Amino acid sequence: MTLRVVRVALTGSGGIGSRVAVALLARRVRYAERFGVDLRLVGAAGSRAGIVGSGGIAVGEFEDRASWALGLTGAAFLAEAAPDVIIDAGPNDYETGGPGLAHLEWALPRGIHAIMVSKSALALHGARLLGLASASSSRVHASGASSAALPAVDFLRHNLAGASVTRVEAALTGTTSFVLDAVTRQGSSLDAAVAEAISRGIAEPDPTFDLDGSDTAAKLVVIAGLALGEWLPFRGITRESVLEVTGARVAAWREAGEKPALVGVLERTATGYEARVEVRAYPREHPFASATGSTKALMVSAEGFGDYTLVGGASTPEATVAAVLKDVEHLLAEL
Ligand SMILES: NC(=O)C1=CN([C@@H]2O[C@H](COP(=O)(O)OP(=O)(O)OC[C@H]3O[C@@H](n4cnc5c(N)ncnc54)[C@H](O)[C@@H]3O)[C@@H](O)[C@H]2O)C=CC1
Ligand SMILES: N[C@@H](CC=O)C(=O)O
């Protein structure tokens, strides 16, 4: 059988990106057998250096960082790699959009598909970027940018296709769920709980983005944009920060046996969806109370369909990689 070559370039080769590269290369036989695709990792770049190999780079070459070419990043890297698909796992910047913005602006008008793990480009510029994608028939998948192993976008877009969704309430940031759990149930200090989330690879490169609600707000924007077709203004979303939670509030939750979580809420109004991020506490019998540690949770109300609760998809690096691999499978099925 002749295999169709699909060339993948990775931008952002840190904790998540590196795992994605290794996992992708380990699945090449599966992609050949299931999709008739010869998937090649034709390049990988970080902030200062990159590697390109048009025949596909092997794990050993990917891992030999000393051999990467200094300065081979950004548009120069993408032009040399000439991919069919980019996977962006770089950092977020909620002022500029982060490096992922330039990567998408380069790729999408050229008909190159994108799998986004970083969030800030879509959170700040999603409507414009999806316009670029639609004009050139590029596909954008963003499980990693919208709650990873909790399949929020897929559930709304596929399982509730065509539904009129009236409300979404979701614990989308594993780090804040983990931290609030540790502080409330185990009596940890905030600093110790955040340090533990960092050491588990769950927290953002800058954990302030988790704690101050930016991560949840960004995921809410991406979910609403990709699944409900409405791109909300990221900066207009009111957010409560976990850093504002007082000791007295924690003591009251502990006393009542409640489970706190930082949640994103979307409510349909006469003029569209309204979004906010807030700390809420759930009684023992509430389904969200079973979402311990970094486990995520989603409640959806949709006209006709009724109400759903999904609990799972805990934030871990492995779960994020699994979500990226899912996006790869969806994309290969579409091509
Ligand atoms: N850790 C997790 O469980 C999850 C992380 N994410 C997202 O994945 C992304 C990466 O997270 P981590 O791997 O944990 O962070 P990390 O800090 O380990 O990796 C980020 C990498 O991006 C590189 N980078 C910086 N500027 C760049 C540029 N201009 N071009 C190319 N690469 C550049 C850095 O050198 C670094 O290696 C973030 O956007 C995060 O929000 C998404 C879902 C879950
Ligand atoms: N920092 C995020 C990682 C995934 O998006 C989280 O805590 O869930």
XYZ file of C-alpha atoms and ligand atoms in Angstrom:
387
model
C 0.000 0.000 0.000
C 1.270 3.479 -0.806
C 1.225 5.629 2.275
C 0.344 9.313 2.209
C 3.084 11.391 3.815
C 1.923 13.771 6.563
C 4.677 16.092 7.788
C 4.390 17.327 11.365
C 6.413 20.151 12.937
C 6.491 20.742 16.673
C 6.888 24.239 18.088
C 7.646 24.222 21.810
C 9.673 21.244 22.948
C 9.447 21.469 26.734
C 7.745 19.123 29.193
C 4.657 18.485 27.062
C 6.163 18.978 23.593
C 8.953 16.471 24.221
C 6.521 13.832 25.399
C 4.307 14.505 22.364
C 7.241 14.035 19.972
C 8.231 10.699 21.489
C 4.615 9.462 21.620
C 3.954 10.461 17.993
C 7.021 8.624 16.753
C 5.989 5.535 18.728
C 2.649 5.509 16.887
C 3.924 5.608 13.310
C 2.980 1.995 12.615
C -0.511 2.598 13.947
C -0.931 5.660 11.710
C 0.192 3.634 8.703
C -2.150 0.746 9.463
C -5.168 2.758 10.542
C -4.987 5.817 8.291
C -2.621 4.811 5.501
C -0.372 7.667 6.605
C 3.402 7.890 6.818
C 3.517 10.428 9.650
C 6.912 12.129 9.834
C 8.132 14.500 12.498
C 9.938 16.833 10.098
C 11.028 19.366 12.661
C 11.006 20.551 16.240
C 11.895 23.916 17.680
C 12.246 25.551 21.043
C 12.823 29.195 21.924
C 16.450 29.267 20.733
C 17.134 26.307 18.454
C 15.504 23.770 16.191
C 16.029 20.683 14.120
C 14.643 19.904 10.665
C 14.771 16.627 8.735
C 12.574 16.348 5.679
C 12.695 12.534 5.745
C 11.566 12.611 9.361
C 13.626 12.887 12.517
C 14.084 9.932 14.859
C 13.749 9.962 18.641
C 17.518 9.970 19.124
C 17.915 13.041 16.890
C 15.044 14.804 18.684
C 16.600 14.105 22.058
C 20.118 15.205 21.041
C 19.494 18.877 21.775
C 23.166 19.777 21.340
C 22.802 18.990 17.624
C 19.911 21.425 17.107
C 20.652 24.498 14.987
C 20.844 27.697 17.005
C 18.407 30.343 15.764
C 16.262 27.855 13.822
C 12.929 28.926 15.345
C 9.731 30.747 14.426
C 8.934 31.460 10.768
C 12.434 30.443 9.544
C 12.014 27.059 11.221
C 8.522 26.559 9.800
C 9.596 27.544 6.293
C 12.455 25.050 6.374
C 10.366 22.244 7.903
C 7.521 22.845 5.401
C 4.978 20.902 7.459
C 1.419 19.840 6.703
C 0.570 20.098 10.405
C 1.993 22.111 13.292
C 1.645 21.127 16.925
C 2.210 24.126 19.164
C 3.226 23.404 22.760
C 5.000 26.667 23.549
C 4.276 29.040 26.431
C 1.287 31.362 26.848
C 1.363 35.122 26.966
C -1.986 36.727 27.675
C -0.760 40.173 26.567
C 0.758 39.294 23.184
C -0.784 35.896 22.379
C 2.568 34.150 22.824
C 4.755 32.540 20.154
C 1.832 30.326 19.107
C 0.169 33.385 17.553
C 2.938 33.934 15.002
C 3.060 30.188 14.318
C -0.675 30.121 13.547
C -0.495 33.310 11.488
C 2.238 31.687 9.408
C 0.609 28.252 9.088
C -3.132 28.771 8.671
C -3.121 30.999 5.533
C -0.873 28.379 3.885
C -3.456 25.628 4.418
C -1.368 24.033 7.160
C -3.372 22.395 9.929
C -2.804 23.131 13.616
C -3.074 21.200 16.833
C -2.875 23.672 19.678
C -1.673 22.831 23.144
C -0.832 26.421 24.057
C -3.872 28.558 24.693
C -3.170 32.271 24.586
C -3.192 32.719 20.791
C -6.674 31.251 20.434
C -7.880 32.871 23.674
C -6.944 36.356 22.423
C -7.365 36.010 18.657
C -9.534 32.930 18.112
C -12.133 34.509 15.840
C -9.541 35.975 13.471
C -7.411 32.830 13.459
C -10.383 30.554 12.751
C -11.270 32.963 9.931
C -7.795 32.413 8.455
C -8.235 28.668 8.837
C -11.614 28.620 7.198
C -10.389 30.735 4.240
C -7.675 28.191 3.453
C -9.451 25.001 4.622
C -6.953 24.457 7.425
C -8.166 22.481 10.402
C -7.618 23.604 13.987
C -7.853 21.121 16.853
C -7.292 22.324 20.383
C -8.011 19.675 22.997
C -4.757 20.504 24.768
C -5.741 24.183 24.836
C -9.246 23.623 26.125
C -9.040 21.130 29.030
C -6.943 18.316 27.521
C -8.210 14.919 28.666
C -11.612 16.296 29.696
C -13.276 16.149 26.259
C -15.236 19.403 26.563
C -15.011 20.575 22.941
C -15.558 17.107 21.479
C -18.523 16.449 23.782
C -20.261 19.716 22.919
C -19.349 19.703 19.235
C -20.078 16.068 18.427
C -22.312 14.544 21.097
C -24.469 17.651 21.428
C -24.164 18.779 17.794
C -26.881 21.267 16.949
C -28.010 21.604 20.554
C -28.860 24.913 22.083
C -26.528 24.931 25.071
C -27.869 27.151 27.823
C -25.237 26.717 30.520
C -21.764 25.301 31.078
C -20.043 25.121 34.447
C -16.636 23.508 34.522
C -13.535 22.962 36.633
C -11.013 23.235 33.817
C -7.727 23.933 35.583
C -6.275 20.890 37.313
C -3.724 22.961 39.198
C -6.307 25.064 41.027
C -8.467 22.025 41.809
C -5.359 20.267 43.164
C -4.256 23.303 45.195
C -7.690 24.031 46.674
C -8.105 20.340 47.555
C -4.694 20.170 49.231
C -5.266 23.377 51.183
C -8.768 22.390 52.305
C -8.568 18.646 52.868
C -4.911 18.153 53.762
C -4.205 21.488 55.435
C -1.267 22.213 53.080
C -0.004 25.754 52.681
C -0.765 27.431 49.342
C 2.950 27.624 48.500
C 3.518 23.916 49.222
C 0.484 22.897 47.174
C 1.582 25.041 44.203
C 5.111 23.628 44.443
C 3.665 20.107 44.352
C 1.544 20.957 41.271
C 4.682 22.312 39.565
C 6.683 19.200 40.414
C 3.922 17.013 38.936
C 4.135 18.948 35.644
C 0.502 20.077 35.928
C 1.007 23.795 36.486
C 1.602 26.331 33.736
C 5.224 27.377 33.130
C 4.087 30.499 35.052
C 1.643 29.105 37.679
C 0.184 32.581 38.214
C -1.829 31.912 35.053
C -3.496 28.971 36.810
C -4.058 30.715 40.137
C -5.386 34.031 38.797
C -8.002 32.386 36.577
C -6.317 33.133 33.233
C -5.984 29.432 32.387
C -9.666 28.744 33.097
C -10.763 31.891 31.231
C -8.641 30.931 28.219
C -10.078 27.412 28.141
C -13.592 28.833 28.446
C -12.969 31.105 25.442
C -11.596 28.221 23.353
C -14.462 25.897 24.324
C -17.106 28.527 23.552
C -15.386 29.466 20.300
C -14.727 26.023 18.888
C -17.786 24.218 20.241
C -20.467 26.901 20.480
C -19.297 29.213 17.710
C -19.001 32.310 19.889
C -15.583 33.890 20.501
C -15.791 35.720 23.821
C -13.458 38.612 24.668
C -10.814 37.041 26.957
C -10.103 40.309 28.756
C -13.799 40.891 29.443
C -14.196 37.733 31.523
C -14.438 38.553 35.218
C -12.194 36.279 37.288
C -11.698 35.474 40.891
C -8.174 34.504 41.862
C -7.317 31.564 44.099
C -4.754 33.929 45.627
C -7.674 35.920 47.093
C -9.087 32.943 49.023
C -8.886 33.659 52.768
C -8.034 31.239 55.567
C -11.498 31.812 57.016
C -13.102 30.650 53.792
C -10.957 27.507 53.707
C -11.887 26.768 57.338
C -15.596 27.149 56.521
C -15.331 24.712 53.581
C -13.483 22.211 55.761
C -16.069 22.537 58.515
C -18.962 22.027 56.070
C -17.226 19.165 54.219
C -17.438 21.146 50.985
C -15.154 20.785 47.987
C -13.923 24.086 46.505
C -12.983 24.527 42.856
C -12.148 27.389 40.534
C -14.754 27.069 37.808
C -15.596 28.713 34.542
C -19.250 29.470 33.897
C -20.913 30.180 30.554
C -24.525 31.317 30.574
C -26.588 31.981 27.505
C -28.390 35.314 27.568
C -30.595 37.072 25.027
C -27.465 38.586 23.437
C -25.033 35.661 23.583
C -22.933 33.870 26.186
C -21.700 35.541 29.339
C -18.626 34.096 30.985
C -17.029 34.369 34.411
C -14.449 32.528 36.486
C -15.108 32.084 40.192
C -14.277 29.959 43.217
C -17.250 27.854 44.221
C -17.725 25.235 46.940
C -19.735 22.080 46.327
C -21.511 20.001 48.985
C -20.538 16.323 49.395
C -23.466 15.052 47.313
C -22.688 17.295 44.313
C -21.047 15.400 41.412
C -18.158 17.914 41.330
C -17.277 16.900 44.926
C -15.969 13.583 43.561
C -13.414 15.413 41.391
C -10.465 15.156 43.761
C -6.856 16.192 43.082
C -6.374 17.608 39.588
C -9.504 15.894 38.207
C -11.617 18.137 36.005
C -15.399 18.344 35.747
C -17.990 19.666 33.316
C -21.737 20.303 33.682
C -23.715 21.155 30.578
C -27.377 22.073 30.155
C -28.777 21.914 26.649
C -32.333 22.414 25.408
C -33.894 19.109 24.437
C -30.935 17.054 25.651
C -31.159 18.047 29.340
C -28.286 18.090 31.823
C -24.976 16.229 31.775
C -22.043 15.927 34.137
C -18.634 14.629 33.090
C -15.979 14.077 35.773
C -12.476 12.978 34.728
C -9.551 14.001 32.569
C -7.301 14.877 35.485
C -4.507 17.239 34.477
C -1.279 15.284 34.105
C 1.372 15.504 31.399
C 0.424 11.984 30.247
C -3.251 12.972 29.940
C -2.310 16.043 27.927
C -0.274 13.916 25.541
C -3.217 11.524 25.235
C -5.444 14.476 24.294
C -2.966 15.645 21.641
C -2.794 12.131 20.202
C -6.600 12.117 20.057
C -6.490 15.351 18.049
C -3.956 13.758 15.713
C -6.324 10.829 15.138
C -9.255 13.158 14.446
C -7.137 15.186 12.049
C -5.811 12.158 10.166
C -9.385 10.898 9.797
C -10.382 14.271 8.284
C -7.521 14.610 5.794
N 1.417 20.815 31.636
C 0.222 20.404 31.239
O -0.365 19.423 31.762
C -0.463 21.123 30.125
C 0.154 22.136 29.426
N -0.489 22.757 28.407
C 0.175 23.797 27.666
O 1.358 23.277 27.084
C 2.271 24.336 26.882
C 3.647 23.911 27.332
O 3.594 23.552 28.673
P 4.854 22.813 29.329
O 5.432 21.859 28.352
O 4.402 22.337 30.645
O 5.845 24.042 29.501
P 7.444 24.084 29.295
O 7.899 25.381 29.877
O 8.053 22.819 29.788
O 7.617 24.102 27.704
C 7.429 25.227 26.921
C 8.521 25.191 25.883
O 8.278 26.205 24.913
C 9.537 26.699 24.534
N 9.401 27.997 23.887
C 9.422 29.235 24.457
N 9.335 30.183 23.499
C 9.264 29.534 22.304
C 9.186 29.953 20.964
N 9.160 31.255 20.656
N 9.147 29.019 19.984
C 9.181 27.702 20.277
N 9.266 27.254 21.554
C 9.309 28.150 22.552
C 10.356 26.740 25.794
O 11.735 26.754 25.507
C 9.909 25.453 26.463
O 10.760 24.389 26.112
C 1.723 25.553 27.634
O 1.132 26.418 26.701
C 0.648 24.949 28.517
O -0.407 25.836 28.750
C -1.731 22.382 28.015
C -2.386 21.379 28.647
C -1.834 20.721 29.800
N -2.089 24.274 34.014
C -3.122 23.524 33.390
C -2.519 22.521 32.465
C -3.411 22.196 31.379
O -4.017 22.996 30.710
C -3.960 22.811 34.443
O -3.624 22.955 35.611
O -4.959 22.178 34.096
